[in-house]
CSV table of C-alpha atoms and ligand atoms in Angstrom, one decimal:
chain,number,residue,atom,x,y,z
A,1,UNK,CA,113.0,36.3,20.2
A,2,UNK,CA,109.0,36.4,18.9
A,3,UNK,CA,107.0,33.6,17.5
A,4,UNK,CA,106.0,36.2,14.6
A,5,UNK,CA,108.4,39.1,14.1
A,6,UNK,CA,107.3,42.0,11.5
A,7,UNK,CA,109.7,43.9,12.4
A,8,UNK,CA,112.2,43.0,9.5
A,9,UNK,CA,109.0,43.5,6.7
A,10,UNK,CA,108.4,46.5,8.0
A,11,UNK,CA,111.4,48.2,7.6
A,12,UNK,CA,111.9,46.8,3.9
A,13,UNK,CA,108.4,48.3,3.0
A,14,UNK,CA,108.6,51.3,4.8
A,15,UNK,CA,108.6,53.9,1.9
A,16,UNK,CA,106.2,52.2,0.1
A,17,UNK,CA,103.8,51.7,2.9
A,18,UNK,CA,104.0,55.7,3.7
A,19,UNK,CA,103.5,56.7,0.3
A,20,UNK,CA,100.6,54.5,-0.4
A,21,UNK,CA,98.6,55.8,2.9
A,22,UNK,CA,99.5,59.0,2.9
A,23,UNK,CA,97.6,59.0,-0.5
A,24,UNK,CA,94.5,57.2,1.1
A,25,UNK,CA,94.9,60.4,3.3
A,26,UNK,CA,94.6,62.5,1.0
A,27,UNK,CA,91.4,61.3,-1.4
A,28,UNK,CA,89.7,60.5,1.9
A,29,UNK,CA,87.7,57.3,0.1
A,30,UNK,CA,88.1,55.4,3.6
A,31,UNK,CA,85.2,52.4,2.4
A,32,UNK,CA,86.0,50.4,-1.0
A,33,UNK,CA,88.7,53.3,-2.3
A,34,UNK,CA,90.1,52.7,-5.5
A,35,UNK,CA,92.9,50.9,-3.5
A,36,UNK,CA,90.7,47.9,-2.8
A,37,UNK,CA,89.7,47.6,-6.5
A,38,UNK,CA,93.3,47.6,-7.6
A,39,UNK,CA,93.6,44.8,-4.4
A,40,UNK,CA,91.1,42.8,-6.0
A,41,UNK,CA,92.7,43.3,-9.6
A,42,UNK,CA,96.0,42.2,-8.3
A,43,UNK,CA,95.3,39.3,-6.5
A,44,UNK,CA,92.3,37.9,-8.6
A,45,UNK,CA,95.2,37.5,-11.2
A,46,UNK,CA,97.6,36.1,-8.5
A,47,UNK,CA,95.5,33.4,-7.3
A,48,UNK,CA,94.5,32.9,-11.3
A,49,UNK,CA,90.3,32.9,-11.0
A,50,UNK,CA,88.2,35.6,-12.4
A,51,UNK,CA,87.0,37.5,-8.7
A,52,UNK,CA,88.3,39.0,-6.1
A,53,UNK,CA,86.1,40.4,-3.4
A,54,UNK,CA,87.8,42.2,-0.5
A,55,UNK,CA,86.1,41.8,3.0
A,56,UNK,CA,86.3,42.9,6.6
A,57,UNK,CA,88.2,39.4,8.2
A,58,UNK,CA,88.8,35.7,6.6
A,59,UNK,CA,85.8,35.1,9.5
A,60,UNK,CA,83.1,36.9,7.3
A,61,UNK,CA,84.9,35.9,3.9
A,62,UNK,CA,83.7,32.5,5.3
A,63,UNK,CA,80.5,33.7,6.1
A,64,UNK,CA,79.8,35.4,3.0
A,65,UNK,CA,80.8,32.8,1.1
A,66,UNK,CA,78.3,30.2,3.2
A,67,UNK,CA,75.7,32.8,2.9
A,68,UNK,CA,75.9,33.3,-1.0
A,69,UNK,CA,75.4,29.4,-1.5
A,70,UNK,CA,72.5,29.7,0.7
A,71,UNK,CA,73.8,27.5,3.7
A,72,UNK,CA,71.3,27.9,6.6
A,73,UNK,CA,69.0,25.4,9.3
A,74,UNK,CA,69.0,21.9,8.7
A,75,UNK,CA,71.9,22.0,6.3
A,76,UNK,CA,75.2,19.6,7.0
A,77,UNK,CA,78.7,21.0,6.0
A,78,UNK,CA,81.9,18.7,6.5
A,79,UNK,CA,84.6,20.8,7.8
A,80,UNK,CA,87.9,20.0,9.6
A,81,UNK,CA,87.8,19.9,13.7
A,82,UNK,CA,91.6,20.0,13.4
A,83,UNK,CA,91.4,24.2,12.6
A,84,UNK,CA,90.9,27.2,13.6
A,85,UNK,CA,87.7,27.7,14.8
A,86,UNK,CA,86.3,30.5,12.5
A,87,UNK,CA,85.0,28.1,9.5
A,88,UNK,CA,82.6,25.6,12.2
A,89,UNK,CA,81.3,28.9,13.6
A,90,UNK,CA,80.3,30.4,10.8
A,91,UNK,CA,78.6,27.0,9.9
A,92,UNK,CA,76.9,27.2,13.3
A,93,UNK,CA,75.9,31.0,13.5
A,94,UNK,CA,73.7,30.6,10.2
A,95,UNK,CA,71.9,27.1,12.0
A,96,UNK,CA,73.7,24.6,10.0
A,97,UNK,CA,75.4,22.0,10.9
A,98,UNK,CA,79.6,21.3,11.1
A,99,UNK,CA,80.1,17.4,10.4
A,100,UNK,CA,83.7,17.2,11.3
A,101,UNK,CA,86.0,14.3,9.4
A,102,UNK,CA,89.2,13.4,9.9
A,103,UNK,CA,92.8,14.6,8.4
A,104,UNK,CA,95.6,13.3,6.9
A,105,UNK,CA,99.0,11.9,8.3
A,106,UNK,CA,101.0,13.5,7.9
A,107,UNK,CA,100.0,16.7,6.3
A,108,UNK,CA,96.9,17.5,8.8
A,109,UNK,CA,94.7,17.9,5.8
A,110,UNK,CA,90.9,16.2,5.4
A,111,UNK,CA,91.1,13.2,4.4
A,112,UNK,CA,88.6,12.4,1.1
A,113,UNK,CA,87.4,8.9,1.9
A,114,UNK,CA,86.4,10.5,5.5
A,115,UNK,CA,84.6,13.4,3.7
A,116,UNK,CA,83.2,10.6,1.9
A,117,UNK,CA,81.8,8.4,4.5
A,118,UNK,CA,80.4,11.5,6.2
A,119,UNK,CA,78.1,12.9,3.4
A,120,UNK,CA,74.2,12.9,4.1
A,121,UNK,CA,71.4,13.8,2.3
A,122,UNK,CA,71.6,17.0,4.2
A,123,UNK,CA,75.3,17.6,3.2
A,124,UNK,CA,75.2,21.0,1.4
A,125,UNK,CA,79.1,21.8,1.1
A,126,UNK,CA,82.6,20.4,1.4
A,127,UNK,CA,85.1,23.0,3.5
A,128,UNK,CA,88.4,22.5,3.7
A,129,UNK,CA,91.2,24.1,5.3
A,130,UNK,CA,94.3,24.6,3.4
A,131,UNK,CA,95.8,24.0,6.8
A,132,UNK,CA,99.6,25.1,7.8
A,133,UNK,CA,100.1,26.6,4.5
A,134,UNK,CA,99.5,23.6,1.9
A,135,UNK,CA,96.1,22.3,0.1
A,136,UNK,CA,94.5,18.9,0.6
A,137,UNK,CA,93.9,16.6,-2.5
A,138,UNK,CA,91.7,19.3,-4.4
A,139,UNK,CA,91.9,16.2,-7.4
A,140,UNK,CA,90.3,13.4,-4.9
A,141,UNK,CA,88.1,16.2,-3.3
A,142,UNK,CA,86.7,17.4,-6.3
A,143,UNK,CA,85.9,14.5,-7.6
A,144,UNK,CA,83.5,13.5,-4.8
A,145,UNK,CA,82.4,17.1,-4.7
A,146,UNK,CA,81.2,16.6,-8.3
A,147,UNK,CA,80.0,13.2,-8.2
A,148,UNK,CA,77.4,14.2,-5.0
A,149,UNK,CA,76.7,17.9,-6.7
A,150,UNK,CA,78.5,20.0,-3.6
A,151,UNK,CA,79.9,23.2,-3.5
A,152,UNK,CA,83.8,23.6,-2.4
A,153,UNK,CA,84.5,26.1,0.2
A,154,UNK,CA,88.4,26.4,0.7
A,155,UNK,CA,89.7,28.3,3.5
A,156,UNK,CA,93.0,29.2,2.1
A,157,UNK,CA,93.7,31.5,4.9
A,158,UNK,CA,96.7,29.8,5.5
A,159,UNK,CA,97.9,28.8,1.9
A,160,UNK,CA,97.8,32.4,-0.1
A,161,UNK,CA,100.6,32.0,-2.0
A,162,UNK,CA,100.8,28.5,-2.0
A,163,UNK,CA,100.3,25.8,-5.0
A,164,UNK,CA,99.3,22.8,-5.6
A,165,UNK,CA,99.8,20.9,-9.2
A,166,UNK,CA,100.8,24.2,-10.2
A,167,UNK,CA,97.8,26.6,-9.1
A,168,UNK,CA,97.3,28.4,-6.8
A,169,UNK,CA,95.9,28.0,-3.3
A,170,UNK,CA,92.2,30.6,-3.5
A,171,UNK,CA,91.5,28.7,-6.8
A,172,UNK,CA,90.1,25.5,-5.7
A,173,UNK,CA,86.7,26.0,-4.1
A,174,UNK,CA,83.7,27.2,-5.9
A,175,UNK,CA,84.6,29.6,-3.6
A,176,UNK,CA,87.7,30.2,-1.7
A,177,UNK,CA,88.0,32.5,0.9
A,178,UNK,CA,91.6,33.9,3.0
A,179,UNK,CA,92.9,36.3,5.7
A,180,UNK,CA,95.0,38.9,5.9
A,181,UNK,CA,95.4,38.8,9.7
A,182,UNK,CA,98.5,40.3,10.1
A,183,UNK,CA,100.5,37.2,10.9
A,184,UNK,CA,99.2,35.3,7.8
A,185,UNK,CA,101.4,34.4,4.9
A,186,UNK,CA,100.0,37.7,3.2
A,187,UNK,CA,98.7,40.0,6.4
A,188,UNK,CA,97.5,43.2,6.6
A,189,UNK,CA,98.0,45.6,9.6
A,190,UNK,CA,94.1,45.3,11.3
A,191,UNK,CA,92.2,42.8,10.5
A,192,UNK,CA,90.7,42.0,6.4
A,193,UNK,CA,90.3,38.9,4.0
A,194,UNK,CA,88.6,38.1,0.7
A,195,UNK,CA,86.7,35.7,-1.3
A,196,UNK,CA,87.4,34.5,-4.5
A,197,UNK,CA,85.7,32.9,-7.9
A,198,UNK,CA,85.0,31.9,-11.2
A,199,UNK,CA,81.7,32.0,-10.8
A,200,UNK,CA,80.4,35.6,-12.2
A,201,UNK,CA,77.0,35.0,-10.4
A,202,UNK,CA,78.5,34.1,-6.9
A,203,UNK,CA,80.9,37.1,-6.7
A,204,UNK,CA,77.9,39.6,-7.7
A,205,UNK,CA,76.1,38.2,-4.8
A,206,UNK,CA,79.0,38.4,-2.3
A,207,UNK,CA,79.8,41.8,-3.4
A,208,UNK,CA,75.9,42.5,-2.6
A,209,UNK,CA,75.9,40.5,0.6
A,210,UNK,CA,79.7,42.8,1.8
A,211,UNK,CA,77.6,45.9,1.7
A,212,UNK,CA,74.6,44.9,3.2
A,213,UNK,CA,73.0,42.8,1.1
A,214,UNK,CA,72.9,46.0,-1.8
A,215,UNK,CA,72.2,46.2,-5.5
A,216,UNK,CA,72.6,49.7,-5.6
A,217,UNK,CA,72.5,52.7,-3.3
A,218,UNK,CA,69.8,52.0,-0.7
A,219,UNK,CA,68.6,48.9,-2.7
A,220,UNK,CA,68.5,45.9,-0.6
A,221,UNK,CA,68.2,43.0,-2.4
A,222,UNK,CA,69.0,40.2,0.1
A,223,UNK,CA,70.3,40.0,3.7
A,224,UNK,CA,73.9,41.4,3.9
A,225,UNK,CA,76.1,42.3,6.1
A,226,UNK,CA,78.5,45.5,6.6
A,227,UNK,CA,81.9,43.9,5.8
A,228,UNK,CA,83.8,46.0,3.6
A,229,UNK,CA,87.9,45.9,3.5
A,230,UNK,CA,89.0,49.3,5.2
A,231,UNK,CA,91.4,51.1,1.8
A,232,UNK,CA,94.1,51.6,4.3
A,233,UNK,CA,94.3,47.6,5.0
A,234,UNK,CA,94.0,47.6,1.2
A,235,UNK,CA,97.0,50.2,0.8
A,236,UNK,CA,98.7,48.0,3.3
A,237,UNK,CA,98.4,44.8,1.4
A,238,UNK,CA,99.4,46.2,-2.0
A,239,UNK,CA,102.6,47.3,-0.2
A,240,UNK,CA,103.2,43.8,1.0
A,241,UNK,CA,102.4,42.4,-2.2
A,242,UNK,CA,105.0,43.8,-3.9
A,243,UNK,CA,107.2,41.7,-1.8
A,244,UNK,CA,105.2,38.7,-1.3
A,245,UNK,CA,106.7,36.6,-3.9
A,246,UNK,CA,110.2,36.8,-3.0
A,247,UNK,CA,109.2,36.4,0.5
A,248,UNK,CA,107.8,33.4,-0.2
A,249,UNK,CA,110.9,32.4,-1.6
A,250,UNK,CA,112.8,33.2,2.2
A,251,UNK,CA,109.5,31.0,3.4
A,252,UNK,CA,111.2,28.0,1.6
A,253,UNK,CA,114.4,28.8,2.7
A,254,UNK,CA,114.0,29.1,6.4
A,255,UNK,CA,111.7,25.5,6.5
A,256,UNK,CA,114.2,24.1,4.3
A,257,UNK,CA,117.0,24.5,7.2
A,258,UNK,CA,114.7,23.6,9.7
A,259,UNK,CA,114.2,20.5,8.4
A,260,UNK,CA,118.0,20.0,7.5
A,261,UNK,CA,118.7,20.8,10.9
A,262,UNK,CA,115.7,19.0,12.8
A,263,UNK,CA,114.7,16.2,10.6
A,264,UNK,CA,116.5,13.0,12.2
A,265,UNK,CA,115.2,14.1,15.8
A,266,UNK,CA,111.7,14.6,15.8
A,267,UNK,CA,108.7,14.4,12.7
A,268,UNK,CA,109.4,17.5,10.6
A,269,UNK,CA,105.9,18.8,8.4
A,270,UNK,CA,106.0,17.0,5.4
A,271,UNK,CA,104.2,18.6,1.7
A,272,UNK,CA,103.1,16.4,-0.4
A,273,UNK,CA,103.5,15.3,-3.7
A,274,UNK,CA,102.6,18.0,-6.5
A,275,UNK,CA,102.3,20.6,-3.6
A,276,UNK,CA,104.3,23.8,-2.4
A,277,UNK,CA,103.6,25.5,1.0
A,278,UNK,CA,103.5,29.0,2.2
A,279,UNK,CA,104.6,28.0,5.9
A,280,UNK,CA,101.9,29.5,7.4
A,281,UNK,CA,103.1,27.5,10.3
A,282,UNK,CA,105.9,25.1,10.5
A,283,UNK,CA,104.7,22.6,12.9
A,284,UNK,CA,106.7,19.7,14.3
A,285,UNK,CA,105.2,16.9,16.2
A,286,UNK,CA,106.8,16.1,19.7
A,287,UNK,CA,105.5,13.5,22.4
A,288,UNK,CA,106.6,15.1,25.7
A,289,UNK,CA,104.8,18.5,24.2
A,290,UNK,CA,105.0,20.4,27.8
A,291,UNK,CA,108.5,19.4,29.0
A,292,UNK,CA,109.9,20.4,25.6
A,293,UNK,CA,107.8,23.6,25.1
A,294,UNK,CA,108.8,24.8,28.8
A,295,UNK,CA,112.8,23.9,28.4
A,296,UNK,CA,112.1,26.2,25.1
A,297,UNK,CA,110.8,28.9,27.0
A,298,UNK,CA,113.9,28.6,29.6
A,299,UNK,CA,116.3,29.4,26.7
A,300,UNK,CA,114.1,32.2,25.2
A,301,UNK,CA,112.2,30.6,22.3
A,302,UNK,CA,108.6,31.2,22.4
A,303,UNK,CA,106.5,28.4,20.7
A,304,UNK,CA,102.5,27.7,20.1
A,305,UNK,CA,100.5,25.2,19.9
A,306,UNK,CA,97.8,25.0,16.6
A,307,UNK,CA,95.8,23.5,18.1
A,308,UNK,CA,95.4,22.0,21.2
A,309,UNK,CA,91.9,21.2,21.4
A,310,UNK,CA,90.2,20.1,18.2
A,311,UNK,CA,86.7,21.8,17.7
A,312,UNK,CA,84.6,18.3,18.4
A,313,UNK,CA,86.0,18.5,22.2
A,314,UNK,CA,84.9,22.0,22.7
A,315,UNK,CA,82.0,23.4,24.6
A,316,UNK,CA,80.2,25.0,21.7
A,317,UNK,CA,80.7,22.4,19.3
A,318,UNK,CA,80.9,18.9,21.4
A,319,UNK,CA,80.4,16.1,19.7
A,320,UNK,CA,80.9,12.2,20.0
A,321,UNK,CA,82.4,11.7,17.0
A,322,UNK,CA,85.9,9.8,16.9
A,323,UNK,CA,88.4,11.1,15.1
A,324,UNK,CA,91.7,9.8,15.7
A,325,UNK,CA,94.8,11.3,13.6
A,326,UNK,CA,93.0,14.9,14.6
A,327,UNK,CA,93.0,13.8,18.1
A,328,UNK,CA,96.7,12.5,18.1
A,329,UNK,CA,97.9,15.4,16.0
A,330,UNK,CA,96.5,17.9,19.1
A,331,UNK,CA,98.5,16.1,21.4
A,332,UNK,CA,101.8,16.4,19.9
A,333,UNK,CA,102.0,19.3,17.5
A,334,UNK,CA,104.1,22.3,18.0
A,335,UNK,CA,104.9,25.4,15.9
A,336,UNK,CA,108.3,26.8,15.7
A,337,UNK,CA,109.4,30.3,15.5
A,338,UNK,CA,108.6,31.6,11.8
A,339,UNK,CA,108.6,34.3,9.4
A,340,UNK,CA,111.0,35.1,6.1
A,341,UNK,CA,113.6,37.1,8.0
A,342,UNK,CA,114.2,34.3,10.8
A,343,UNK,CA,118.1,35.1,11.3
A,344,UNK,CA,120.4,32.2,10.3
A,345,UNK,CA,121.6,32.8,14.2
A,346,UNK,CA,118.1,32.8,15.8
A,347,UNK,CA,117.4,29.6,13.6
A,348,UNK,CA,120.6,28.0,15.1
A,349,UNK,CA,119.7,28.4,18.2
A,350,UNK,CA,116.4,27.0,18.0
A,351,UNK,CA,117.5,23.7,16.4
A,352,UNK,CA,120.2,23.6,18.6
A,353,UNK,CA,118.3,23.7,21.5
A,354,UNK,CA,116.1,21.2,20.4
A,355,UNK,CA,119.2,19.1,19.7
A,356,UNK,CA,120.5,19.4,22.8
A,357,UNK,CA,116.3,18.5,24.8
A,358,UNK,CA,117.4,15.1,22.5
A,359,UNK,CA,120.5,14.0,23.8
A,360,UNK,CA,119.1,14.8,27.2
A,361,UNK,CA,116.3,12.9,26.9
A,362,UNK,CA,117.1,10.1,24.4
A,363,UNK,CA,114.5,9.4,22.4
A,364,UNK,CA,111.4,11.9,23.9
A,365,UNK,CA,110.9,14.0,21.0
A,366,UNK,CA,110.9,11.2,18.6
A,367,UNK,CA,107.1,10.8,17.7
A,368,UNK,CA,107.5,9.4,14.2
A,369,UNK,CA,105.2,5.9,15.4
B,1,PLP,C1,93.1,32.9,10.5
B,1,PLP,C2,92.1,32.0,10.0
B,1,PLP,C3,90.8,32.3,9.8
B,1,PLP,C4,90.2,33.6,10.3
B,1,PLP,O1,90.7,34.7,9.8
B,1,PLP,P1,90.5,36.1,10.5
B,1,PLP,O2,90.9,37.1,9.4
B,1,PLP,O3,91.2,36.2,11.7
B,1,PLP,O4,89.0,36.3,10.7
B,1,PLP,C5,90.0,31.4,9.2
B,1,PLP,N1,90.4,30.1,8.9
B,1,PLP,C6,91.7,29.8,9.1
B,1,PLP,C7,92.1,28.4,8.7
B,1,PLP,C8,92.6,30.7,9.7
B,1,PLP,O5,93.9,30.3,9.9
């Protein structure tokens, strides 16, 4: 068994995929080919917001966005700690500052009254992670984003496809930004991502700042950066988008029996009100984390851990700040096997396993306190 498996995707898309590079092949337009404008077409009107701009990872979809609302020295962002480290070092790399607030129980998501207490004169921009799959509270967020004049970055590189009050996840933040890592909810086969907007005078500048810093050929404008999508990744993703939508669907499916299956053992992920997830993960929270995750292994089941060490007790970005539900949730949090095609046998077995680490152990897995 893999954590990820594409295997299953592959297959289903296989025509589809061949076809659509063996065309690449054959115009030969390698950087921004006509497939990555019909990629930005197609999702711009996914996600619901007027831009699309394709890039070269969800990494430098963050920093483009940070760099097209000037974020640089002496500036404060508030940004989980409780994430993947890409959005706190792309805060760091341009000399600003990541002021990391707390999340959520249950949903691992910033919570607004920390963002709150944590904004400074030299706040310049709220950046949230849609983490998991599903959105914070864009309502409560944006409110206090508009009341104290900040920008929204989302990082919905692990929500694409996801809602919340009936939009969609890339359509919150002045800016949003994904990835199409290949294990994400929408992934490509190499590594890509892309910004998104409303704002017709931010995605001129991020399309300016992809191709180093450009207003026209050989016109440099501002400082860019070379971070084009590849049009094969771009081929790639239009393939997989023609099946995103019912895979999605299998998404809800597969959680939906792991909860059935798991939910009066241990503290299954919870979505909150008014929001649907993508699953990017689907994260359980166990207290004897090691002893379960190794009796996992012994039967075959790989697991992983997002994430064990939040980003304030890290070398690069150490800081004394307390934070206690994101400290807490790095203790005990464990992802599960997942993707759309998860057998109904290779599902069995993992709950039953986990059953079975219960009525072992009595009440070890419980965390639910
Ligand atoms: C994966 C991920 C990223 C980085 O995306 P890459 O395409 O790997 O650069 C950024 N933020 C979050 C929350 C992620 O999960």
């Amino acid at each position: 068994m893999r954590f990820h498996d594409l295997r299953h995707q592959q297959a289903r898309i296989e025509a589809d995929l061949k076809r659509r590079l063996g065309a690449v092949l054959e115009h030969g337009q390698f950087i921004l080919g006509p497939e990555v404008t019909t990629l930005e077409a197609t999702l711009a009107e996914f996600v619901g917001v007027r831009h699309c701009v394709a890039v070269a990872s969800g990494t430098d979809a963050l920093l483009v966005a940070l760099l097209a609302l000037g974020v640089g020295p002496g500036d404060e962002v508030i940004t989980p700690s409780f994430n993947f480290v890409a959005a706190a070092e792309m805060i760091r790399l341009l000399g600003a500052q990541p002021v990391f607030a707390d999340i959520q129980r249950p949903n691992y998501n910033l919570e607004p009254a920390d963002i709150e207490s944590r904004i400074t004169a030299k706040t310049r921009a709220i950046l949230p992670a849609d983490l998991f799959g599903q959105c914070p509270d864009y309502a409560a967020i944006h409110a206090l984003a508009e009341r104290c004049h900040l920008p929204v970055i989302e990082d919905a590189a692990q929500s694409f496809g996801a809602t919340q009050a009936g939009r969609r996840a890339g359509s919150f933040g002045t800016i949003a930004t994904t990835s199409f890592y290949p294990t994400k909810p929408l992934g490509c086969y190499g590594d890509a991502g892309a910004c998104f907007t409303d704002h017709d005078g931010l995605a001129e500048r991020m399309r300016s700042i992809r191709n180093h810093g450009q207003s026209g050929p050989y016109v440099h404008t501002r400082i860019g950066l070379n971070s084009r999508m590849d049009t094969l990744q771009a081929a790639v993703l239009l393939a997989k988008f023609a099946i995103f939508e019912p895979e999605i669907e299998l998404r809800q499916h597969v959680a939906a029996r792991y909860h059935a299956g798991l939910g009066d053992i241990l503290t299954t992920p919870s979505v909150a009100a008014g929001n649907t997830s993508v699953w990017a993960q689907y994260t359980v929270e166990v207290t004897q984390r090691d002893r379960v995750r190794a009796a996992l292994a012994t039967a075959g089941i790989p697991t992983a851990v997002h994430y064990p060490t939040p980003l304030h007790k890290q070398a690069a970005y150490q800081s004394s700040v307390r934070l206690p539900n994101t400290e807490r949730a790095a203790q005990r949090v464990l992802s599960l096997p997942f993707n759309p095609y998860l057998s109904t046998d290779e599902q069995d077995n993992v709950i039953a396993q986990l059953r079975t680490l219960h009525l072992k152990s009595g009440t070890e897995l419980e965390a639910s306190l």
